[in-house]
mmCIF file of C-alpha atoms in Angstrom:
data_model
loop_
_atom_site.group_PDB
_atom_site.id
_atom_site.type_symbol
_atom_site.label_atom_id
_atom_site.label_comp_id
_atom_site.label_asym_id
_atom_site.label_seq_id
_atom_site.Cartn_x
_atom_site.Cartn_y
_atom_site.Cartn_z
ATOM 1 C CA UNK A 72 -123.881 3.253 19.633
ATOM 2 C CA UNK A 73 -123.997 6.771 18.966
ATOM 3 C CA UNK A 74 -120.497 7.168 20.133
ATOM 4 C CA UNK A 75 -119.486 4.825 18.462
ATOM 5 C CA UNK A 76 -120.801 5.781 14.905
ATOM 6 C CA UNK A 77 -119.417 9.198 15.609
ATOM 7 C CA UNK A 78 -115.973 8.086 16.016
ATOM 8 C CA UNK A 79 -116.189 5.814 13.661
ATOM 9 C CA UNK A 80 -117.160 8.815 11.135
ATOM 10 C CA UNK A 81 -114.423 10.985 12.304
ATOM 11 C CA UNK A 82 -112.222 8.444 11.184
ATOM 12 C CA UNK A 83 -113.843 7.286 7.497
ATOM 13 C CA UNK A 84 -113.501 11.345 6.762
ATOM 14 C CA UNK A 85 -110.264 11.928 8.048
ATOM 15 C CA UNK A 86 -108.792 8.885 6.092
ATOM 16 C CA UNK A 87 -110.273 9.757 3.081
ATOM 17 C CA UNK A 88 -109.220 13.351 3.462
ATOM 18 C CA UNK A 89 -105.818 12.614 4.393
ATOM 19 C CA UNK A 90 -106.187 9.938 1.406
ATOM 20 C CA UNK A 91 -106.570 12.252 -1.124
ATOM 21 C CA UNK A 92 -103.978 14.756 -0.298
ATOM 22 C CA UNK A 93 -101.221 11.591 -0.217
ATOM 23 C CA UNK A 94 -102.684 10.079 -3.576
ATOM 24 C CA UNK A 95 -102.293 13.973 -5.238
ATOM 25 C CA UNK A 96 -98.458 14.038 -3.496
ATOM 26 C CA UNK A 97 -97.547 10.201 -5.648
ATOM 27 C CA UNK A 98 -94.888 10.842 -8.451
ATOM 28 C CA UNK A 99 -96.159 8.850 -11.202
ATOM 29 C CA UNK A 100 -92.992 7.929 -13.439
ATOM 30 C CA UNK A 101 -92.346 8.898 -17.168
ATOM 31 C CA UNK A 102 -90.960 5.320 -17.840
ATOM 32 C CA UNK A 103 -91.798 1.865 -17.126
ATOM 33 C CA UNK A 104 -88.348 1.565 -15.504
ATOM 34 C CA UNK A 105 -90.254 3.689 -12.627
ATOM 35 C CA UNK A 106 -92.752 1.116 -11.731
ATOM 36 C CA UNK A 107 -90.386 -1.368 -10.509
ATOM 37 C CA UNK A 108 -87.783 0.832 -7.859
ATOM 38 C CA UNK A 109 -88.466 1.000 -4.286
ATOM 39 C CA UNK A 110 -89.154 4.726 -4.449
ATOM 40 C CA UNK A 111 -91.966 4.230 -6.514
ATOM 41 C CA UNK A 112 -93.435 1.597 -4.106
ATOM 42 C CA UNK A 113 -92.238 3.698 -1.096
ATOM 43 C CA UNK A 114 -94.886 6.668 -1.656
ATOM 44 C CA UNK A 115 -97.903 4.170 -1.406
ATOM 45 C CA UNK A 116 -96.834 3.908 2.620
ATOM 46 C CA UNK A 117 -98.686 7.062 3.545
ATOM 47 C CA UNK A 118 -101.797 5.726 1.855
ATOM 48 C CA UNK A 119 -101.507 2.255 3.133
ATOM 49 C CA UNK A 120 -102.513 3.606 6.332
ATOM 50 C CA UNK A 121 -105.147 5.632 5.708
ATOM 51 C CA UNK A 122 -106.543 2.360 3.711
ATOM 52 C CA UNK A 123 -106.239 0.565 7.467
ATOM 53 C CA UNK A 124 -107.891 3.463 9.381
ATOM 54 C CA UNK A 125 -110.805 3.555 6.491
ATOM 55 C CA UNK A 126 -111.140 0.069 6.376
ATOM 56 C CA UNK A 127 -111.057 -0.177 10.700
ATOM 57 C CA UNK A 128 -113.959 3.102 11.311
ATOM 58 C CA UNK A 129 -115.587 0.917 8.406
ATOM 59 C CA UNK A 130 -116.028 -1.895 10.610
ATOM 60 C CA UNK A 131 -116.162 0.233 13.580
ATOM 61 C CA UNK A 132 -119.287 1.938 11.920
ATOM 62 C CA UNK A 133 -121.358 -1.136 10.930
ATOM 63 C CA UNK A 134 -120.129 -2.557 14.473
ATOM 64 C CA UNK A 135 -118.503 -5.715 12.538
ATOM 65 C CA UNK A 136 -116.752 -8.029 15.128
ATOM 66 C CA UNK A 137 -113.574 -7.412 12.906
ATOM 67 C CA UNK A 138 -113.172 -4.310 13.903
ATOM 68 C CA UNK A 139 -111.160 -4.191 17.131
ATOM 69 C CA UNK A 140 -108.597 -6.533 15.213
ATOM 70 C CA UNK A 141 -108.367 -3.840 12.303
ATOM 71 C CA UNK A 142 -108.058 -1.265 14.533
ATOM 72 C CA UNK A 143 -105.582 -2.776 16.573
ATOM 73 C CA UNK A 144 -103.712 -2.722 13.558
ATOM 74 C CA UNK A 145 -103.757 0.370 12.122
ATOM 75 C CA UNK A 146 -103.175 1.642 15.532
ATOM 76 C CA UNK A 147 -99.754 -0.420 15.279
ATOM 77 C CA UNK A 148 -98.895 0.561 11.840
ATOM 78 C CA UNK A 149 -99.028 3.788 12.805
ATOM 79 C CA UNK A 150 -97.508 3.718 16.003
ATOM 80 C CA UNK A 151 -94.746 1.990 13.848
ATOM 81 C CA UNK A 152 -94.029 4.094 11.614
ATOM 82 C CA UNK A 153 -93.863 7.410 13.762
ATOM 83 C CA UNK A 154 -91.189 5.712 16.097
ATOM 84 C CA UNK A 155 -88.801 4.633 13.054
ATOM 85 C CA UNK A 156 -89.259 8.353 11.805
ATOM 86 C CA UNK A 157 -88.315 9.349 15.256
ATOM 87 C CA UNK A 158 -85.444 7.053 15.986
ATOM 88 C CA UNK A 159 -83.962 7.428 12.424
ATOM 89 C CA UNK A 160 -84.049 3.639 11.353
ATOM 90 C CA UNK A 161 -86.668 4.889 8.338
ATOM 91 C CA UNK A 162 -87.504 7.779 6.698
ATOM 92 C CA UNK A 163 -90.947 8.001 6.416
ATOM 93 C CA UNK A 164 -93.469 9.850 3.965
ATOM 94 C CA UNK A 165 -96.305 10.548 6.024
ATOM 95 C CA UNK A 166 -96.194 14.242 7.092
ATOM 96 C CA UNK A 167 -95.815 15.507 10.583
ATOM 97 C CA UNK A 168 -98.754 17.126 10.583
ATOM 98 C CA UNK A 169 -100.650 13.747 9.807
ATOM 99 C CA UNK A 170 -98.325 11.995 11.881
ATOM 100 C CA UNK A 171 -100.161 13.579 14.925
ATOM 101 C CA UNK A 172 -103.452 13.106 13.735
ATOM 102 C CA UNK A 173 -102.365 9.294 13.267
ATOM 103 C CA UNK A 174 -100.883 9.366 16.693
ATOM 104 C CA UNK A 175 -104.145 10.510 17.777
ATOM 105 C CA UNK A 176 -106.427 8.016 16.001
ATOM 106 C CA UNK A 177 -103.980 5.174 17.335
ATOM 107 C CA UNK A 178 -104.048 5.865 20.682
ATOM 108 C CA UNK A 179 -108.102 6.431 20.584
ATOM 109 C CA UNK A 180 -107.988 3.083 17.957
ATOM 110 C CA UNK A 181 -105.693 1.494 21.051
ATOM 111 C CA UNK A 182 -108.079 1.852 23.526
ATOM 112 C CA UNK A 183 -111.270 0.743 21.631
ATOM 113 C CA UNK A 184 -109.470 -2.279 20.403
ATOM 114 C CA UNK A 185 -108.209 -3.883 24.144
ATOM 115 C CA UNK A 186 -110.874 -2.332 26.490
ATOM 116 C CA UNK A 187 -113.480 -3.257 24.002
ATOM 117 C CA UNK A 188 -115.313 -0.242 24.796
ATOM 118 C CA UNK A 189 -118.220 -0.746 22.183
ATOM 119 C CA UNK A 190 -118.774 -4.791 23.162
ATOM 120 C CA UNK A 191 -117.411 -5.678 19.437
ATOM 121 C CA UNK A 192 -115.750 -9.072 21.144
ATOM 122 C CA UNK A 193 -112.749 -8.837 22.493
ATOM 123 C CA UNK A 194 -109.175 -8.900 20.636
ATOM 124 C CA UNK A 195 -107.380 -12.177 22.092
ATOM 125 C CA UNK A 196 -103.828 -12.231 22.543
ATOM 126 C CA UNK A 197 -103.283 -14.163 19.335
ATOM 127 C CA UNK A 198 -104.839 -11.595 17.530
ATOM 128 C CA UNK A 199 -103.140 -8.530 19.333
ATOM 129 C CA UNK A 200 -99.648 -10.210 18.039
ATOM 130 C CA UNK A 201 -100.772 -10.838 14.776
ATOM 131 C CA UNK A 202 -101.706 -7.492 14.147
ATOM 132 C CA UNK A 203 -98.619 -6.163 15.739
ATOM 133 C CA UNK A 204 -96.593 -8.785 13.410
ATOM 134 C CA UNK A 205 -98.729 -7.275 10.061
ATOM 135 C CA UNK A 206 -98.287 -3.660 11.248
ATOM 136 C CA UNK A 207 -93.889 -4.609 11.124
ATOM 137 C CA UNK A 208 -94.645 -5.948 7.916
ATOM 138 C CA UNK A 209 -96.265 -3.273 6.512
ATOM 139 C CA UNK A 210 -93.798 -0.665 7.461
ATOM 140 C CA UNK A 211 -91.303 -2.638 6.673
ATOM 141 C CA UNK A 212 -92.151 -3.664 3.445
ATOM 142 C CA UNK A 213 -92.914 0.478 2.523
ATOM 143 C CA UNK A 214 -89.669 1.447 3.760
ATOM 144 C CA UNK A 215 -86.966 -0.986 4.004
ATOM 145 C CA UNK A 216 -87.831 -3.658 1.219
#
């Protein structure tokens, strides 16, 4: 349990650190024409997953039986959106220093989620696709729609 918590911590603080610094980076437009392009909407990506990782070392922390499925899918958001960087197909706004932190916290997030290490009920195969299927449609809908 105590491991657990102490991961779980790790993550709620590096989320909302790495939170903060993407909110302060969002260009807020002059016009209301801003609001509705897709580079206004595109900046929000970054955020969106530190939102998953708080809202996964949430569960995590209170040991919710949720959590393995939303870490399973910030794990694949993330994965996500570091190998369409990487192979070109996106251009993507999350940092590459945060990109390794997020690499790091997926592949830790990874592991929780399908060994269930902490005995938070295991992730079935259903839900392993269907947070692979949200994670596409979250970087998709940040950086292609």
């Amino acid at each position: 349990m105590k491991n657990r918590k102490t991961i779980a911590t790790i993550f709620i603080a590096l989320s909302l650190v790495l939170g903060v610094i993407f909110f302060l980076q969002v260009d807020f437009p002059e016009t209301l024409e801003g609001y509705f392009k897709k580079s206004y909407y595109g900046q929000f990506g970054s955020l969106a997953i530190c939102i998953e990782l708080l809202i996964a070392a949430y569960y995590l922390f209170v040991g919710n039986v949720k959590s393995n499925f939303a870490l399973a899918l910030f794990a694949f958001t993330a994965l996500l959106d570091i190998f369409f960087n990487l192979t070109g197909m996106f251009s993507s706004g999350v940092p590459y220093y945060a990109m390794v932190l997020f690499f790091i916290c997926a592949l830790i997030s990874l592991w929780i989620a399908f060994s269930n290490a902490f005995n938070l009920g295991r992730i079935t195969l259903l839900g392993a696709i269907a947070s692979f299927i949200m994670g596409n449609a979250i970087e998709f809908y940040f950086n292609y729609f």
